[in-house]
Coordinates of C-alpha atoms and ligand atoms in Angstrom, one line a residue:
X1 CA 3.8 -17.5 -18.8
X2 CA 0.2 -16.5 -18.3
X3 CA -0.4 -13.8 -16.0
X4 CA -3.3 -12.7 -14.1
X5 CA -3.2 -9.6 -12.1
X6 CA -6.4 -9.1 -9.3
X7 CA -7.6 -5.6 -8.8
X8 CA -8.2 -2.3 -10.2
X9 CA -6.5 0.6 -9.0
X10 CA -3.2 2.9 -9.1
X11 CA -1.1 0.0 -7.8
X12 CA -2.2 -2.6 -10.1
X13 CA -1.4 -0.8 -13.0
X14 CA 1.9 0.0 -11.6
X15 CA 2.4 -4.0 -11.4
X16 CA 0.9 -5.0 -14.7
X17 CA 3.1 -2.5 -16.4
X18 CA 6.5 -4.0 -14.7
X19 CA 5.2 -7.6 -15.2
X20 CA 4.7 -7.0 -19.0
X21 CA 8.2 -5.3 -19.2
X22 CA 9.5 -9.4 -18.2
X23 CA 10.7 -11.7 -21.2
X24 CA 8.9 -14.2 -18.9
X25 CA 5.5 -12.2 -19.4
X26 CA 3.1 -14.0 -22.3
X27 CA -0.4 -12.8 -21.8
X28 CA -1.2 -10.5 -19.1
X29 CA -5.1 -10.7 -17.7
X30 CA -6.4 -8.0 -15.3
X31 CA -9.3 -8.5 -13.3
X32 CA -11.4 -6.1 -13.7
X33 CA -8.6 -3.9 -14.9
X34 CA -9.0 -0.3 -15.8
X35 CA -8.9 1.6 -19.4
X36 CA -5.0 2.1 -18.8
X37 CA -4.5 -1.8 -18.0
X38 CA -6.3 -2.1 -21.0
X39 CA -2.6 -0.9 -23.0
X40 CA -1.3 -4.1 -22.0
X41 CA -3.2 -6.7 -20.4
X42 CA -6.8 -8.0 -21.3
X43 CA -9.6 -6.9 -19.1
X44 CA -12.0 -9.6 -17.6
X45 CA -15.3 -7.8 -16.3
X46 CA -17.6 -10.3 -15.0
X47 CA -15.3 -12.3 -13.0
X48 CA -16.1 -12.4 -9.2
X49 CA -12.8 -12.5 -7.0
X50 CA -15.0 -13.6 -4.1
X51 CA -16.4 -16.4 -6.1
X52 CA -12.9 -18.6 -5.7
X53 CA -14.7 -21.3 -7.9
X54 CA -14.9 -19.3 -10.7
X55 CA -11.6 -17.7 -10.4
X56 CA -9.7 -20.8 -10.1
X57 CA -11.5 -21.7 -13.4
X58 CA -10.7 -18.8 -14.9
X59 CA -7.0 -19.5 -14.4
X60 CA -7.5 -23.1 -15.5
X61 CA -8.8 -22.6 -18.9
X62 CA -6.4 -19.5 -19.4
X63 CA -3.2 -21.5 -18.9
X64 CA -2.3 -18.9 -16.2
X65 CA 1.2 -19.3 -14.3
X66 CA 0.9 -16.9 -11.7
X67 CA -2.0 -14.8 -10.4
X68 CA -0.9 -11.5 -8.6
X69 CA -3.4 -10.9 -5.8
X70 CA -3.1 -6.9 -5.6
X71 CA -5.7 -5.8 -2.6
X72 CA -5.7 -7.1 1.5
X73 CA -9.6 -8.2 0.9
X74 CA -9.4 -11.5 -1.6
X75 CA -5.8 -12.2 0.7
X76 CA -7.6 -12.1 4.2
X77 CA -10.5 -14.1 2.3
X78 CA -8.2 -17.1 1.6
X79 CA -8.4 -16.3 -2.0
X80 CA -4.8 -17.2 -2.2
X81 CA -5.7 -20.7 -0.3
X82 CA -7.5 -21.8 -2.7
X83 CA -5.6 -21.1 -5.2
X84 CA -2.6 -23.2 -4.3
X85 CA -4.5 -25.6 -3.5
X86 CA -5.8 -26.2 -7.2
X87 CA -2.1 -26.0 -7.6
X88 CA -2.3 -22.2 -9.0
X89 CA 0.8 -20.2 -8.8
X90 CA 0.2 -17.3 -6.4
X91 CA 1.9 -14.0 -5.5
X92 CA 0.6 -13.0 -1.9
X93 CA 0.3 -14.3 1.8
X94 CA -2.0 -17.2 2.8
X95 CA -5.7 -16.2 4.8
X96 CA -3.5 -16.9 7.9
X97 CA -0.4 -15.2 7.1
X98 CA -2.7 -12.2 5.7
X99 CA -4.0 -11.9 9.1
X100 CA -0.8 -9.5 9.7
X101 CA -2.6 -6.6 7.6
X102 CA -5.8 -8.1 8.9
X103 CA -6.1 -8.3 12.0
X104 CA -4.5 -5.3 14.4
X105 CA -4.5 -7.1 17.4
X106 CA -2.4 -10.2 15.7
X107 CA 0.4 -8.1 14.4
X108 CA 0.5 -6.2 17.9
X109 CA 0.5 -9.4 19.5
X110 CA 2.8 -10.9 17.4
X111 CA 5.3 -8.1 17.9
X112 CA 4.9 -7.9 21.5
X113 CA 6.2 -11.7 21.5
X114 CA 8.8 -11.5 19.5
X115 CA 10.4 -8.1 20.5
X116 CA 9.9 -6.5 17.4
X117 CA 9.8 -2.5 17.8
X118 CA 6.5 -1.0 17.7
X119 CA 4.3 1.7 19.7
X120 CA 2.9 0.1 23.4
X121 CA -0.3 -1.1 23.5
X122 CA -3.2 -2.4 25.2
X123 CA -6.5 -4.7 23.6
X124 CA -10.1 -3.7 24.7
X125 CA -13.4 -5.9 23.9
X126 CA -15.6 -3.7 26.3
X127 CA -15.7 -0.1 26.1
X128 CA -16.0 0.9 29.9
X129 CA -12.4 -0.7 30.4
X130 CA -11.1 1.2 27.1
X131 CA -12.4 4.5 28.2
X132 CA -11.3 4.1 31.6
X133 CA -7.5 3.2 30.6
X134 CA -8.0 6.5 27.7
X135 CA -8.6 8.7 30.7
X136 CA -5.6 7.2 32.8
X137 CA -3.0 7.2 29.9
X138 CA -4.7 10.7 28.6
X139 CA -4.0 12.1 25.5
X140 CA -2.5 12.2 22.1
X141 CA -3.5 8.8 21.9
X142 CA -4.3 6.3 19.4
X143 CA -7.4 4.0 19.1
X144 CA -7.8 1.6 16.1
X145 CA -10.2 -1.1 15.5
X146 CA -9.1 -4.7 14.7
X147 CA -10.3 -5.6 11.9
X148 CA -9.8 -4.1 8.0
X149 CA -11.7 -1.1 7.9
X150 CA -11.1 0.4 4.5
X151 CA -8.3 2.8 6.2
X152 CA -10.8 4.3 8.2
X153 CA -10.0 2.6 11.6
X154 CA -7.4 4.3 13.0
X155 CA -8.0 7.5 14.7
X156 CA -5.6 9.8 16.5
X157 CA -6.8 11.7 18.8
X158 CA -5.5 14.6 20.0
X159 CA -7.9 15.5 23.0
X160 CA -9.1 12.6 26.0
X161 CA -12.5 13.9 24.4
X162 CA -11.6 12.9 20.5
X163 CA -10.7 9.7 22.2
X164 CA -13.5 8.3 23.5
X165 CA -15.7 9.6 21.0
X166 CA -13.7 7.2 18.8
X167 CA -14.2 4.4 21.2
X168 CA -18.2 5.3 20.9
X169 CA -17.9 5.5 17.2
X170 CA -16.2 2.1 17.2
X171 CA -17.5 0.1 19.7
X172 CA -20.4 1.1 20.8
X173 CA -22.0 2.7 16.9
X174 CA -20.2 0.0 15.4
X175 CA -19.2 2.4 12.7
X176 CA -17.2 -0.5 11.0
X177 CA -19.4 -3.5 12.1
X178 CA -17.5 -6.6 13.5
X179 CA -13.9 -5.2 12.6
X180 CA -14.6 -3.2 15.9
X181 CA -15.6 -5.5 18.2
X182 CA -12.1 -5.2 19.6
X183 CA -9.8 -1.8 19.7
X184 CA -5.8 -1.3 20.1
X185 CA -5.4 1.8 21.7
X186 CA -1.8 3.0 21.2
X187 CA 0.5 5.0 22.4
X188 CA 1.4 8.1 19.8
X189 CA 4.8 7.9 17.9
X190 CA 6.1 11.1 17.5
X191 CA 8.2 11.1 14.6
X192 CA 7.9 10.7 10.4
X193 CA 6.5 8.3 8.4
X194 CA 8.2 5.5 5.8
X195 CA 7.1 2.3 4.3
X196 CA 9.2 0.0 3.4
X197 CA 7.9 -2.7 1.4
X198 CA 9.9 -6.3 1.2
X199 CA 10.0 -9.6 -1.4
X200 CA 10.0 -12.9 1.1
X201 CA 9.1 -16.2 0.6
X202 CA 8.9 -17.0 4.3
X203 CA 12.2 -17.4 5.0
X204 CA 14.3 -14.7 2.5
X205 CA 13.9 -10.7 2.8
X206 CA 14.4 -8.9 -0.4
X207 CA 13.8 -5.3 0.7
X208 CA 12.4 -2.6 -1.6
X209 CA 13.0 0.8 -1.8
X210 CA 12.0 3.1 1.1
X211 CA 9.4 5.5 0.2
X212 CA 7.1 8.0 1.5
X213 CA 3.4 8.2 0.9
X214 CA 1.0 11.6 1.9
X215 CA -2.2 10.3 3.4
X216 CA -4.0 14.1 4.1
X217 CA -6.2 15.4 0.9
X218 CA -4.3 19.2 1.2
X219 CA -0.8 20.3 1.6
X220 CA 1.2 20.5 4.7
X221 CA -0.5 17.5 6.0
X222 CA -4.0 19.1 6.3
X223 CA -7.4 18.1 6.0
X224 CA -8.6 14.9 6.0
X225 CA -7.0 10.8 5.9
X226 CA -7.0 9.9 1.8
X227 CA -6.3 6.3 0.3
X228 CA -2.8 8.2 -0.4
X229 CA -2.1 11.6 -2.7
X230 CA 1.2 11.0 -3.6
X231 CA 4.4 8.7 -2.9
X232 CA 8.1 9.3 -3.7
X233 CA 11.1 6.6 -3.5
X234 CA 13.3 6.6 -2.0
X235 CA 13.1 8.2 1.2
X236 CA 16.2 9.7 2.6
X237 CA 14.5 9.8 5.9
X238 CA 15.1 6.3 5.7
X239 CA 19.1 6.4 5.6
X240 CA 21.4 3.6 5.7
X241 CA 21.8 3.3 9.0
X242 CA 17.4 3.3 9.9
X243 CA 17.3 0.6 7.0
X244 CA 19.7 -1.7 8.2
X245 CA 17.7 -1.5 11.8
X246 CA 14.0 -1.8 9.9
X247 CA 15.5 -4.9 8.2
X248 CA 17.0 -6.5 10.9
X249 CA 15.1 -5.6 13.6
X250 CA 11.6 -5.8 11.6
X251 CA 11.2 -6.9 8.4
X252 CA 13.2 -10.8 9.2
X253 CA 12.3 -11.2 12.9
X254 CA 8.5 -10.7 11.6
X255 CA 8.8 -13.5 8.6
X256 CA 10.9 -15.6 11.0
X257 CA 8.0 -15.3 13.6
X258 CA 5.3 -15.6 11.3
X259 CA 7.0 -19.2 10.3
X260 CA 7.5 -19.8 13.6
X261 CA 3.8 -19.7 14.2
X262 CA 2.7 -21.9 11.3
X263 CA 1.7 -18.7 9.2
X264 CA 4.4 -18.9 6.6
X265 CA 4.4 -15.3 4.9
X266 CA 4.8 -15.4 1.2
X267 CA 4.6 -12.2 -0.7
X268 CA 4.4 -8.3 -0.4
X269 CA 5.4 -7.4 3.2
X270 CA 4.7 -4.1 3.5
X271 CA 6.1 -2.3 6.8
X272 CA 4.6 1.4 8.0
X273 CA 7.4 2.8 10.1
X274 CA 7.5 5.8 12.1
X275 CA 11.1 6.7 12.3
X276 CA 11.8 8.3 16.4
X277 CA 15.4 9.8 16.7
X278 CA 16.7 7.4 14.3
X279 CA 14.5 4.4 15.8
X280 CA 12.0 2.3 13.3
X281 CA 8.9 1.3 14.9
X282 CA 6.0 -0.4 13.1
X283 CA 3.0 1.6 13.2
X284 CA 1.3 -0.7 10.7
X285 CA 1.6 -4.1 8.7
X286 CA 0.2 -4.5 5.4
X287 CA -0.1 -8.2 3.3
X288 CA 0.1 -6.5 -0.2
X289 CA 1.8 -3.3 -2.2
X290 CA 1.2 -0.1 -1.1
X291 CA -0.7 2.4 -3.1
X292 CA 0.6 4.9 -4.5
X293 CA 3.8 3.6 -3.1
X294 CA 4.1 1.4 -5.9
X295 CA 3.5 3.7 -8.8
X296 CA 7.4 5.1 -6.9
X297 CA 8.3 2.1 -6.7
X298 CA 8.1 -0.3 -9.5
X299 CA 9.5 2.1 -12.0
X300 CA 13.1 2.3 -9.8
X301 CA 13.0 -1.9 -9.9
X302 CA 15.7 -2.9 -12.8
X303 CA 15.1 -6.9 -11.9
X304 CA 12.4 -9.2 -13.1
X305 CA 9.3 -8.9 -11.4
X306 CA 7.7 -12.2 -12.8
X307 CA 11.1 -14.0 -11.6
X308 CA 10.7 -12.4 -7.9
X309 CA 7.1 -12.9 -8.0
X310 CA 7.7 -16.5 -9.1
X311 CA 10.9 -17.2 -6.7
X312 CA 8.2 -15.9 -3.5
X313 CA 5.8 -18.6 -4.6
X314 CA 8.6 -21.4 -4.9
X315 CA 10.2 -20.6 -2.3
X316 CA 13.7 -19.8 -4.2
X317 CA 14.1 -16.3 -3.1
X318 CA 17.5 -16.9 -1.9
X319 CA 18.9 -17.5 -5.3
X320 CA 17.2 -13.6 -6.6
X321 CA 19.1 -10.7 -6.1
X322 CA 17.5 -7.4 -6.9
X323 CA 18.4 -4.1 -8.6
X324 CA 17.7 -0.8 -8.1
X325 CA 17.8 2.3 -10.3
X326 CA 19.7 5.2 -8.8
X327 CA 17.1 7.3 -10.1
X328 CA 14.2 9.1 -7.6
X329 CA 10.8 8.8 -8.6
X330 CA 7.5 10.7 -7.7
X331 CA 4.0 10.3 -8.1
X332 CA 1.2 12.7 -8.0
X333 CA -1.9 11.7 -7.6
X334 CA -5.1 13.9 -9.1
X335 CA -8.3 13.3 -7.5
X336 CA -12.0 13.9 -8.1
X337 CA -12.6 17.6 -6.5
X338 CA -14.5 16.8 -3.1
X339 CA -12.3 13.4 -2.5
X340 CA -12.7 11.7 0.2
X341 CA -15.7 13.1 0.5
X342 CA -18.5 12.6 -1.9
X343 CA -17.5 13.6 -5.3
X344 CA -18.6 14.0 -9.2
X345 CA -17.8 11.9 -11.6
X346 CA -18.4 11.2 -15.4
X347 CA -15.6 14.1 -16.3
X348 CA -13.9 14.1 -20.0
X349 CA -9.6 13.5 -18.9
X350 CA -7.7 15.8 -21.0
X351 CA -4.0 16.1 -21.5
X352 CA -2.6 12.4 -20.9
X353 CA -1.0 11.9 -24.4
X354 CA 1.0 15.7 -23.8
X355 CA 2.0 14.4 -20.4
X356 CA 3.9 11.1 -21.4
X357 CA 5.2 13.2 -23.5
X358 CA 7.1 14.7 -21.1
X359 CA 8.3 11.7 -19.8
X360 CA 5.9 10.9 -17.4
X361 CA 4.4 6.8 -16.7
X362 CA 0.3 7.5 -16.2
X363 CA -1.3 4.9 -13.8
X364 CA -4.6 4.9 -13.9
X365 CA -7.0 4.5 -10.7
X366 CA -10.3 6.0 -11.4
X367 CA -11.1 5.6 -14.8
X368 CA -13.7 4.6 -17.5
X369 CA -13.7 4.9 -21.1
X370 CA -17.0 5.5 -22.6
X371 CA -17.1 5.4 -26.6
X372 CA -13.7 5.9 -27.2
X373 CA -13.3 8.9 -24.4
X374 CA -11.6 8.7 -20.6
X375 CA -13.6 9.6 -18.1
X376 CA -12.9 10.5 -14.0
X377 CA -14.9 7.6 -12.2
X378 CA -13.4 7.1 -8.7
X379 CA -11.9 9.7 -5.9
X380 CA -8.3 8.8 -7.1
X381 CA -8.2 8.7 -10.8
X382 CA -4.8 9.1 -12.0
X383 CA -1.0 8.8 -10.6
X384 CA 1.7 10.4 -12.5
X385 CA 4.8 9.5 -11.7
X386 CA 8.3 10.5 -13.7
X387 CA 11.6 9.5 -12.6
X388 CA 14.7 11.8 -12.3
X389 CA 18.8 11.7 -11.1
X390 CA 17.4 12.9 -8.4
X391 CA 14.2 14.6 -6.1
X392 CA 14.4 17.7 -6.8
X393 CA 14.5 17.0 -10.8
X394 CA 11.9 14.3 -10.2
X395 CA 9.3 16.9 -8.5
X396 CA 10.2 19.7 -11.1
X397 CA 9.1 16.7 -14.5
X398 CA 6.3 15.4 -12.2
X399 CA 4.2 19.1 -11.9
X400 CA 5.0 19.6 -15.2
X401 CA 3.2 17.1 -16.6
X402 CA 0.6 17.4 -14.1
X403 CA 0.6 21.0 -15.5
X404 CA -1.1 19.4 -18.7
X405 CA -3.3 17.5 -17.3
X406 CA -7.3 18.4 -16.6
X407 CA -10.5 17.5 -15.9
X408 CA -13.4 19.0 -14.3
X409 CA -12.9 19.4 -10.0
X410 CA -9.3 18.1 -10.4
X411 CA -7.3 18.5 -7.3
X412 CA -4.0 17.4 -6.3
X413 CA -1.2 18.0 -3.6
X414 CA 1.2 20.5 -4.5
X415 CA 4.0 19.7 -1.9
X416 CA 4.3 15.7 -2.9
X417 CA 8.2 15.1 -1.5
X418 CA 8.7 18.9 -0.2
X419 CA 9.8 17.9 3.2
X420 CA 12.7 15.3 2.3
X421 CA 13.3 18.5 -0.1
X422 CA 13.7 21.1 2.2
X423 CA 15.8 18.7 4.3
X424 CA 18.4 17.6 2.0
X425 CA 19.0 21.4 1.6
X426 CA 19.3 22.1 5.4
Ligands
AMP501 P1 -2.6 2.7 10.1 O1 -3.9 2.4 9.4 O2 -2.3 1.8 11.3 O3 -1.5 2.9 9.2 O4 -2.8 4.1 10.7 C1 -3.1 5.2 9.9 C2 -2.2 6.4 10.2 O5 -2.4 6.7 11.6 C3 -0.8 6.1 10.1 O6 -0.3 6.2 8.8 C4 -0.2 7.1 11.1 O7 -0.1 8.4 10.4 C5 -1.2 7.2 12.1 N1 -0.8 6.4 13.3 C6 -1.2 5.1 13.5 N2 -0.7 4.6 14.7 C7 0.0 5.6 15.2 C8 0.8 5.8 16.4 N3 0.9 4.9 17.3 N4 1.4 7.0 16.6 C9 1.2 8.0 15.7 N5 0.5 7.9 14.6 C10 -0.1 6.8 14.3
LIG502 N1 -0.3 3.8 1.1 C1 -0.9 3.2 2.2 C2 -1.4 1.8 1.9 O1 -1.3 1.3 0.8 O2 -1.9 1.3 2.8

């Protein structure tokens, strides 16, 4: 089969590179791809996603059996839609169904109706009545705008003051145009992070591995919100007893409920949990993989990703089981110096073939080749990731290889995994 794979970051790569392992894999397409897509799949530059016409065409005349839609913006734009309905195998949720990731106040909604566990809430369209309930509720508190913001809408504030300075920003500035028109503000969840990500085809749940992603730039959680520095799978903050609750408390009631509203949810769920004393609540949905969660989590999958891709699509996810290494995986992520703020780029990459010689998988994020050399073009550019028996060995191979890695400005976390370290020590 004919594969074509939307996107261009850390977490496509991660998916290309399991799809091609598949005996069910023919050609692999990646559009646009990057340089280390290039290893295994062909590139298509030129090729609008937006432009669903062209797309669908592209498919056509390429034989393809399955396109693999990796970010939330072509899902929320129906690009999956259309797709189907030229008959075109798709992995990833309808316009509608997309709407989880897409829209705050639906998901909240959503879970409000159908008792799912997640932080309280209440929905403001004017900003008089939003900073009004702010200064009643006071503060830490958590404002977020509705629509998709490029993970910039959320903002938790600390002081009454932060607050309503985020309300300004968003509602009044319109710092993120028409995705703010409406806020959640939130009540804070004290407690740690997971996401768990799931296979469903509306009505089965295939969970994934639990893992942990590090959204600040610096260690200990400091400095500012990235696209994500690092992941590691699986999570033993997520123990037997909190995944059995995420699943059956959130991850069926939600497909169940999204059926049950006509939004049939096929694809990637991907479930943000903050885990209080033991409790998983949802502090975010999102339609698609996470990144860098994947680059953990893809290399731990022993089963077929085409078949579970293709059994979503169909419909037949009840007759996949999946396997898991019982391996732990970490990736590192190595940024532009400056990320997420403005940055440099056009920097030579040295050290990659010494690296997977050590054992490590190199996902690419932000790169370009330019006459036959790699260079840094993007905040993120790579994720290394190496799998081990367990953590602790995982960590030690991951900073190794990192160690022989370079390029001009790079900077990367140093503490990727510490904490679940530390713990499963005390
Ligand atoms: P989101 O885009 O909804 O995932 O939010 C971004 C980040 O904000 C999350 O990963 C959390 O770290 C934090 N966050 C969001 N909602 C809450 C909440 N209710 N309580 C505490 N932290 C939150
Ligand atoms: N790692 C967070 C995300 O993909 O949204």
């Amino acid at each position: 089969m004919n594969i074509m794979v939307i996107g261009s970051g850390g977490r496509e790569h991660a998916l290309v590179w399991k799809l091609a392992q598949s005996p069910l894999a023919e050609k692999i397409f990646a559009v646009p791809g990057n340089p280390g897509m290039a290893e295994l799949a062909t590139c298509v530059e030129g090729l609008d996603v937006k432009d669903h016409a062209a797309v669908i065409d592209f498919a056509r005349r390429n034989s393809i059996g399955l396109v693999v839609i990796g970010p939330e913006a072509p899902l929320v734009e129906g690009l999956s839609d259309d797709l189907i309905a030229a008959n075109i195998k798709v992995f990833g949720p309808s316009a509608a169904a997309a709407q989880l990731e897409g829209s705050k106040i639906f998901a909240k909604q959503l879970m409000k109706k159908y008792g799912i566990p997640t932080a309280k809430y209440e929905i403001f369209s004017d900003a008089d009545s939003a900073r009004s309930y702010v200064e009643a509720e006071g503060a830490p508190i958590v404002i977020k705008a509705d629509g998709l913001a490029a993970g910039k809408g959320v903002i938790v504030a600390q002081t009454v003051e932060e607050a309503l300075s985020a309300i300004d920003e968003i509602m009044t500035q319109k710092s993120f145009g028409a995705a703010g028109n409406r806020i959640v503000v939130e009540e804070f969840m004290d407690g740690e992070e997971a996401s768990l990500l799931a296979f469903t085809d509306g009505r089965t749940v295939l969970p994934m591995i639990p893992s942990q992603d590090h959204k600040r730039v610096d260690d200990n959680d400091q400095g500012l919100n990235t696209g994500g520095m690092g992941s590691y799978a699986p999570a033993p903050i997520v123990d037997q007893s909190v995944l059995e609750k995420a699943i059956e408390k959130i991850l069926k009631p939600t497909v169940a409920a999204m059926s049950k509203e006509g939004k049939i949810y096929r694809g990637c769920l991907y479930a943000g949990l903050m885990i209080v004393d033991g409790e998983p609540k949802v502090v975010e949905f999102n339609a698609r993989f996470g990144d860098p969660e994947t680059q953990s989590v893809l290399p731990l999958l022993k089963s077929d990703l085409v078949e579970l891709m293709s059994a979503c699509a169909d419909g037949t996810l009840d007759q996949q089981s999946i396997e898991w290494s019982d391996e732990s995986a970490v990736c590192v992520v190595l940024t532009s110096g400056g990320y997420p703020k403005s940055y440099r780029k056009g920097f030579e990459i040295d050290g990659i073939t010494k690296a997977k010689a050590l054992g490590a998988l190199i996902f690419h994020a932000g790169t370009v080749e330019r006459k036959g050399t790699l260079l840094t073009s993007g905040g993120r550019v790579l994720g290394v990731v190496t799998l081990d028996k367990n953590l602790r060995a995982a960590v030690e191979k991951v900073y190794k290889a990192v160690g022989v890695i370079g390029f001009e400005g790079m900077h990367f976390r140093k503490d990727i995994a510490a904490r679940a370290l530390s713990k499963s020590e005390a």
